[in-house]
Backbone as JSON, one array per atom type, in Angstrom:
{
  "sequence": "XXXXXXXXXXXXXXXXXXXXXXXXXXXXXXXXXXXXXXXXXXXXXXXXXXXXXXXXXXXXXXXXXXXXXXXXXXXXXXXXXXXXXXXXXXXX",
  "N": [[23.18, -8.42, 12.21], [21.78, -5.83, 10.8], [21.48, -3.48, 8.04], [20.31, 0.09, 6.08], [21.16, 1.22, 2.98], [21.31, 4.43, 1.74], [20.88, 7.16, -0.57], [21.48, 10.71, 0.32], [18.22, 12.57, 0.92], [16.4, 15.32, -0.75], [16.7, 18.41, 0.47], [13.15, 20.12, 0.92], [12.5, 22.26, 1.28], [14.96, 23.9, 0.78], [16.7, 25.59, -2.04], [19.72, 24.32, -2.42], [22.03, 21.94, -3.37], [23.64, 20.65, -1.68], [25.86, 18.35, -0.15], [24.0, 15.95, -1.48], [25.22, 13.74, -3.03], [26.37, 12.35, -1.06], [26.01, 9.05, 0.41], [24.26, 7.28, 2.95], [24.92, 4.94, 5.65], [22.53, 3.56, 7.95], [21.53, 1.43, 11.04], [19.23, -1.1, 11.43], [16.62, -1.2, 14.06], [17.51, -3.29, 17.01], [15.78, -4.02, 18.71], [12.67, -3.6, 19.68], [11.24, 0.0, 21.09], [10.73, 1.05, 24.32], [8.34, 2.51, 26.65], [9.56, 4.51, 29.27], [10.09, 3.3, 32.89], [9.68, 5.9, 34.78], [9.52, 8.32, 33.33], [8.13, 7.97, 31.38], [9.36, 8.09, 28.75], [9.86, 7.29, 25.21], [12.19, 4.47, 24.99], [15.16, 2.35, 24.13], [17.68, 0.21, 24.72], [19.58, -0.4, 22.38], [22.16, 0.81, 20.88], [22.94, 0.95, 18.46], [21.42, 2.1, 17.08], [21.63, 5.33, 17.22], [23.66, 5.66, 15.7], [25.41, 7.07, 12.37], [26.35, 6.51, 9.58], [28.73, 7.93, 6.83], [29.25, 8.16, 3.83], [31.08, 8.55, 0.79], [30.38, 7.54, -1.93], [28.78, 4.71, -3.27], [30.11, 2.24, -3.65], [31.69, 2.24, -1.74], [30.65, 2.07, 0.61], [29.2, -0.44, 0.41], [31.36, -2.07, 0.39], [32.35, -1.34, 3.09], [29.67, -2.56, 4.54], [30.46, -5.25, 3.97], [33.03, -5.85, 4.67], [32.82, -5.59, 7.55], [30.68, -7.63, 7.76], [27.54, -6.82, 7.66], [24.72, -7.42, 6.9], [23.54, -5.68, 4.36], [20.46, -3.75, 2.71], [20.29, -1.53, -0.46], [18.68, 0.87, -1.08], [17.28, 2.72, -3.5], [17.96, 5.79, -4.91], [15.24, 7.72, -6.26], [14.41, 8.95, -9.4], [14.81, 12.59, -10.31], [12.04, 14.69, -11.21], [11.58, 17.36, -12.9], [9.42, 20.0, -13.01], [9.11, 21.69, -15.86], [8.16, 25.52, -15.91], [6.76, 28.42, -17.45], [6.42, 31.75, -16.27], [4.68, 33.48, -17.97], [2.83, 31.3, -18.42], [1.03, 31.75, -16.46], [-0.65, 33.25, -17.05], [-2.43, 32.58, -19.35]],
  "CA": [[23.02, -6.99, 12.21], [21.11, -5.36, 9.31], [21.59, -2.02, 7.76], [19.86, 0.08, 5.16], [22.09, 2.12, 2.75], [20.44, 5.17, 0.87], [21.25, 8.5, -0.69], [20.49, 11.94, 0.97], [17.48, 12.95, 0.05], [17.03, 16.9, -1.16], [15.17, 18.87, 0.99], [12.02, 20.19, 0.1], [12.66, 23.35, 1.82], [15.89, 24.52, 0.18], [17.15, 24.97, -3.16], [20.9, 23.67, -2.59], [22.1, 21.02, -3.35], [25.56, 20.1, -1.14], [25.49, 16.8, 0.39], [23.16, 14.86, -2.01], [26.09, 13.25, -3.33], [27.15, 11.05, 0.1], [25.4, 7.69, 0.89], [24.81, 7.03, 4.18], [24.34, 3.8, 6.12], [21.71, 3.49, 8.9], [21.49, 0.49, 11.24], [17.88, -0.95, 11.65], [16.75, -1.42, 15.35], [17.37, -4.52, 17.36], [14.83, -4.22, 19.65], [11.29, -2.25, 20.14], [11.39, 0.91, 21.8], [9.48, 0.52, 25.07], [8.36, 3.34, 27.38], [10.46, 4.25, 30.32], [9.06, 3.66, 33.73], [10.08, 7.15, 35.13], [8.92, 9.17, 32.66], [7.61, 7.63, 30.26], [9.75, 8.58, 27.2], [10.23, 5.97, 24.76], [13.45, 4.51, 24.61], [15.68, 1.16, 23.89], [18.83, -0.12, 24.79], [20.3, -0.16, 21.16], [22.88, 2.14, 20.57], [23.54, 1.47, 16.97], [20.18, 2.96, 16.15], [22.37, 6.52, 17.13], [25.25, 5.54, 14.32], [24.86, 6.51, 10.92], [27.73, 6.43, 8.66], [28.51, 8.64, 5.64], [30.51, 7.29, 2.36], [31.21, 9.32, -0.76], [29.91, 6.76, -2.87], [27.69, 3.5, -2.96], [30.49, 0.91, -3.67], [31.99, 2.34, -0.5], [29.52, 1.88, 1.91], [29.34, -1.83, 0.2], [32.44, -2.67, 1.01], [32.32, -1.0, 4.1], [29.22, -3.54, 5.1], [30.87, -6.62, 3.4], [34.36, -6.01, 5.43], [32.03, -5.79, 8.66], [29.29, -8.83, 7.77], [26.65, -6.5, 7.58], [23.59, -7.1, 6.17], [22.46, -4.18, 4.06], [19.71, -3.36, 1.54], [20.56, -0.8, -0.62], [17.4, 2.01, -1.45], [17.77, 3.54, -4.92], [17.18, 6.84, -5.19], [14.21, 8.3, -7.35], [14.83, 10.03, -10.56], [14.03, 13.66, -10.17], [11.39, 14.9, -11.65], [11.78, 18.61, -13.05], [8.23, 20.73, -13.72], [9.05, 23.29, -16.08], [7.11, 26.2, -16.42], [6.84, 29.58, -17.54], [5.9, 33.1, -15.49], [3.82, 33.53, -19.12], [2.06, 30.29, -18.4], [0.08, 31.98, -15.73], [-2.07, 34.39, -18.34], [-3.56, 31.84, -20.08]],
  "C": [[22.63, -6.57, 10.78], [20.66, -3.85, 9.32], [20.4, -1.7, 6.51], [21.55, 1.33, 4.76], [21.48, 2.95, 1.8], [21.27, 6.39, 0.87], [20.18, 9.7, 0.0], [19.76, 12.46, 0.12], [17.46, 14.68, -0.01], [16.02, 17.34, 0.22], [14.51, 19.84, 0.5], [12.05, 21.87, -0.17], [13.78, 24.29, 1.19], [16.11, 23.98, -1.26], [18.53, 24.34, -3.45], [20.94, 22.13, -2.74], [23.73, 20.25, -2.66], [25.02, 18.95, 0.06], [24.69, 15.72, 0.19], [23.81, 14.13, -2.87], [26.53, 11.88, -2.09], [25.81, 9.97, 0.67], [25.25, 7.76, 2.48], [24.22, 5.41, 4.64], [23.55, 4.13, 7.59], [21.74, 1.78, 9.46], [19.84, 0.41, 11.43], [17.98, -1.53, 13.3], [17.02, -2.33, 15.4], [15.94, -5.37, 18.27], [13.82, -2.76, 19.14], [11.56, -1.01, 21.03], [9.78, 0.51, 23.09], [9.44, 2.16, 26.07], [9.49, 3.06, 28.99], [9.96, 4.31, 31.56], [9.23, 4.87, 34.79], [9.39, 7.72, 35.17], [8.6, 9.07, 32.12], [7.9, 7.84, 28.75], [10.34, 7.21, 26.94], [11.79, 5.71, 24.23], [14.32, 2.88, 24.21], [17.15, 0.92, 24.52], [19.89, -0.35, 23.64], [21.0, 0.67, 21.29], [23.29, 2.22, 19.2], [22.95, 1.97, 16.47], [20.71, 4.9, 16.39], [23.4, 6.52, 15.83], [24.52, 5.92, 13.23], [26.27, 7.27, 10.41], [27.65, 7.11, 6.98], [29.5, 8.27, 4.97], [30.26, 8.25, 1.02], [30.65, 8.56, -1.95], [29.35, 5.48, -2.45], [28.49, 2.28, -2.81], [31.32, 1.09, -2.12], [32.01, 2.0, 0.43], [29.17, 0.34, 1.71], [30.31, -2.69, 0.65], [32.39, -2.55, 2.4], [31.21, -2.45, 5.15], [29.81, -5.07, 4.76], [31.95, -6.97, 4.5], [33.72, -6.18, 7.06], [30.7, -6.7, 8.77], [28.07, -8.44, 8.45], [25.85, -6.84, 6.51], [22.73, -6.16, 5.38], [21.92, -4.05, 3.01], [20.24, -1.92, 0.98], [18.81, -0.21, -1.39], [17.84, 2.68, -2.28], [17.29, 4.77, -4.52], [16.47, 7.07, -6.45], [14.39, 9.55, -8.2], [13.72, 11.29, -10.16], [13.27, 14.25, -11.14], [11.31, 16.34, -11.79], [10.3, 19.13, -13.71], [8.91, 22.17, -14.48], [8.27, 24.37, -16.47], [7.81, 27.67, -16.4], [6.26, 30.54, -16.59], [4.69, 33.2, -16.26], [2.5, 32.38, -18.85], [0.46, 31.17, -17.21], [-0.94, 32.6, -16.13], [-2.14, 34.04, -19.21], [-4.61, 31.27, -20.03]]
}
């Protein structure tokens, strides 16, 4: 079984920032998603691809896969990048 473990990213859309602090773990599929012959919506028999697990911190969620002999990559997050600019800047 093989996880990924990454921080929440911001969204783009808001300026808060509450909950870009907690890790979460994701499982990766086991299987392909295949259409359904019904209706045709695509679906799998996985159910861990529904789980995702939230940890206050990174060594957490490490342990957390270690104590359960998960497999998990961990995904750094990307230093944010701040543009600053002035109102002034615009009438030049």
């Amino acid at each position: 079984m093989t996880a990924r473990i990454f921080q929440r990213p911001k969204n783009a859309m808001q300026s808060g920032k509450a909950l870009l602090d907690q890790w979460i773990l994701e499982f990766a599929p086991n299987e392909a998603r295949r259409p359904d012959p019904l209706m045709g919506w695509p679906g799998s028999a996985d159910t861990q691809n529904q789980v995702s697990l939230k940890f206050a911190s990174l060594d957490e969620a490490k342990a957390y896969a270690d104590k359960h002999g998960i497999l998990a990559t961990i995904h750094a997050t990307p230093p944010r990048r701040l543009k600053l600019q002035a109102y002034a800047d615009n009438f030049r």
